[in-house]
Amino acid sequence: MKTISILTFAALLAGCAAETAKSNGPSERLTDQLAAIQVIKTQPTATKDCPVTVKVTNKMGIDWDGVSYQLGAMNKLGVATGQIIGAPRHATKPGATLTESNQVLGVPCDKIVNVSVLYFSYYPVGKNAVHIHNVQVKAQLK
């Protein structure tokens, strides 16, 4: 009886694991890169805000209606000193890049040395947002 219970439990776990893998979007592996974000610091202003250009590249095999993101602006100690939040809604084909102007409020540009992904989702054409795991989005600061 114990053997049957253990086998039943193992089968249920296997089913849950297979279902979890399917929920990661169009990719079957969590290590696949589905989007790339490039943050470019633009000309600093007289204020303590840092203007940036955010470029999001579609690395998937499907069209997007847009994205939603939240990035941490990191200082040299690796501590988040600000954030960049955006939700550009523009049609974006696979391999294409979505570009928007944004800013890090209350943080001078010289204090920002890196960025990290806190949240990312994309909008498949005609559908609701799909959240993807942060490790599937590469972010870099230029």
Short mmCIF file of C-alpha atoms in Angstrom, two decimals:
data_model
loop_
_atom_site.label_atom_id
_atom_site.label_comp_id
_atom_site.label_asym_id
_atom_site.label_seq_id
_atom_site.Cartn_x
_atom_site.Cartn_y
_atom_site.Cartn_z
CA MET A 1 0.00 0.00 0.00
CA LYS A 2 2.87 2.40 0.82
CA THR A 3 4.42 1.76 -2.60
CA ILE A 4 1.20 2.72 -4.38
CA SER A 5 0.86 5.89 -2.27
CA ILE A 6 4.46 6.89 -2.99
CA LEU A 7 4.02 6.25 -6.72
CA THR A 8 0.77 8.26 -6.74
CA PHE A 9 2.47 11.14 -4.89
CA ALA A 10 5.43 11.05 -7.31
CA ALA A 11 3.07 11.13 -10.31
CA LEU A 12 1.22 14.13 -8.87
CA LEU A 13 4.49 15.99 -8.29
CA ALA A 14 5.63 15.23 -11.84
CA GLY A 15 2.34 16.63 -13.15
CA CYS A 16 2.77 19.83 -11.13
CA ALA A 17 6.35 20.25 -12.35
CA ALA A 18 5.27 19.83 -15.97
CA GLU A 19 2.49 22.38 -15.47
CA THR A 20 4.94 24.87 -13.89
CA ALA A 21 7.30 24.59 -16.87
CA LYS A 22 4.42 25.39 -19.23
CA SER A 23 3.48 28.56 -17.36
CA ASN A 24 6.76 30.36 -18.17
CA GLY A 25 5.38 31.64 -21.48
CA PRO A 26 6.56 30.66 -24.95
CA SER A 27 9.90 29.37 -23.66
CA GLU A 28 10.24 25.92 -22.20
CA ARG A 29 13.36 26.70 -20.16
CA LEU A 30 13.69 29.29 -17.44
CA THR A 31 17.22 30.06 -18.67
CA ASP A 32 16.04 31.30 -22.09
CA GLN A 33 16.38 35.05 -22.60
CA LEU A 34 12.99 36.40 -23.71
CA ALA A 35 13.74 40.13 -23.64
CA ALA A 36 16.71 42.48 -23.35
CA ILE A 37 16.58 45.90 -21.72
CA GLN A 38 19.21 48.54 -22.34
CA VAL A 39 19.19 51.70 -20.20
CA ILE A 40 21.18 54.62 -21.57
CA LYS A 41 21.86 57.62 -19.35
CA THR A 42 21.22 60.77 -21.36
CA GLN A 43 22.40 64.31 -20.73
CA PRO A 44 22.01 65.05 -17.01
CA THR A 45 19.83 67.98 -16.08
CA ALA A 46 20.31 70.63 -13.41
CA THR A 47 17.87 68.72 -11.19
CA LYS A 48 18.78 65.65 -9.17
CA ASP A 49 16.85 63.44 -11.61
CA CYS A 50 18.64 61.26 -14.17
CA PRO A 51 17.06 61.17 -17.64
CA VAL A 52 17.40 57.83 -19.43
CA THR A 53 16.42 56.14 -22.66
CA VAL A 54 15.05 52.63 -22.19
CA LYS A 55 15.26 50.17 -25.09
CA VAL A 56 13.42 46.85 -24.80
CA THR A 57 14.20 44.20 -27.43
CA ASN A 58 11.71 41.42 -28.18
CA LYS A 59 13.68 38.12 -28.12
CA MET A 60 10.55 35.96 -28.47
CA GLY A 61 9.02 34.41 -31.53
CA ILE A 62 5.73 36.32 -31.13
CA ASP A 63 4.54 39.89 -31.64
CA TRP A 64 3.93 42.16 -28.66
CA ASP A 65 1.44 44.99 -28.14
CA GLY A 66 3.79 46.39 -25.49
CA VAL A 67 5.55 45.69 -22.19
CA SER A 68 5.50 46.67 -18.54
CA TYR A 69 8.68 46.87 -16.48
CA GLN A 70 10.20 48.00 -13.21
CA LEU A 71 13.97 48.35 -12.92
CA GLY A 72 16.15 49.09 -9.93
CA ALA A 73 18.83 51.78 -10.39
CA MET A 74 21.83 50.52 -8.42
CA ASN A 75 24.72 52.45 -6.87
CA LYS A 76 28.35 51.25 -6.67
CA LEU A 77 27.55 49.25 -3.51
CA GLY A 78 24.82 47.31 -5.33
CA VAL A 79 22.04 49.05 -3.41
CA ALA A 80 18.94 50.28 -5.23
CA THR A 81 18.87 54.08 -5.08
CA GLY A 82 15.98 54.63 -7.45
CA GLN A 83 13.71 52.93 -9.93
CA ILE A 84 12.60 53.14 -13.52
CA ILE A 85 9.01 52.17 -14.24
CA GLY A 86 7.44 52.05 -17.68
CA ALA A 87 4.61 50.53 -19.68
CA PRO A 88 5.13 51.44 -23.34
CA ARG A 89 2.37 50.09 -25.57
CA HIS A 90 3.71 49.81 -29.13
CA ALA A 91 3.50 46.95 -31.60
CA THR A 92 6.84 45.13 -31.47
CA LYS A 93 7.77 42.28 -33.80
CA PRO A 94 10.29 39.57 -32.83
CA GLY A 95 13.80 41.04 -32.90
CA ALA A 96 12.50 44.64 -32.88
CA THR A 97 13.19 47.20 -30.17
CA LEU A 98 10.73 49.37 -28.25
CA THR A 99 12.26 52.72 -27.17
CA GLU A 100 11.02 55.27 -24.63
CA SER A 101 12.35 58.19 -22.60
CA ASN A 102 12.16 57.90 -18.84
CA GLN A 103 13.93 59.16 -15.73
CA VAL A 104 15.21 58.08 -12.35
CA LEU A 105 13.69 60.55 -9.92
CA GLY A 106 15.81 62.04 -7.15
CA VAL A 107 19.06 60.31 -8.17
CA PRO A 108 21.93 62.04 -10.00
CA CYS A 109 23.21 60.13 -13.05
CA ASP A 110 26.72 59.73 -11.61
CA LYS A 111 25.30 57.69 -8.70
CA ILE A 112 23.79 55.02 -11.01
CA VAL A 113 26.25 52.30 -12.05
CA ASN A 114 23.97 49.35 -12.82
CA VAL A 115 20.34 48.32 -13.30
CA SER A 116 18.43 45.20 -12.28
CA VAL A 117 15.06 43.83 -13.35
CA LEU A 118 12.46 43.90 -10.58
CA TYR A 119 9.43 43.11 -12.76
CA PHE A 120 8.76 42.43 -16.44
CA SER A 121 5.69 41.46 -18.43
CA TYR A 122 4.76 41.58 -22.10
CA TYR A 123 1.44 41.91 -23.90
CA PRO A 124 0.96 39.31 -26.64
CA VAL A 125 -1.05 40.83 -29.50
CA GLY A 126 -4.68 41.18 -28.42
CA LYS A 127 -4.14 39.53 -25.02
CA ASN A 128 -3.56 40.44 -21.37
CA ALA A 129 -0.12 40.87 -19.82
CA VAL A 130 2.06 37.81 -19.28
CA HIS A 131 4.60 38.08 -16.44
CA ILE A 132 7.93 36.35 -17.07
CA HIS A 133 10.66 35.49 -14.58
CA ASN A 134 13.30 38.18 -14.08
CA VAL A 135 16.15 35.84 -15.04
CA GLN A 136 14.65 35.66 -18.54
CA VAL A 137 15.21 39.40 -19.04
CA LYS A 138 18.72 40.75 -19.41
CA ALA A 139 19.22 44.38 -18.35
CA GLN A 140 22.31 46.52 -18.86
CA LEU A 141 23.32 50.12 -18.32
CA LYS A 142 25.18 52.09 -20.98
#
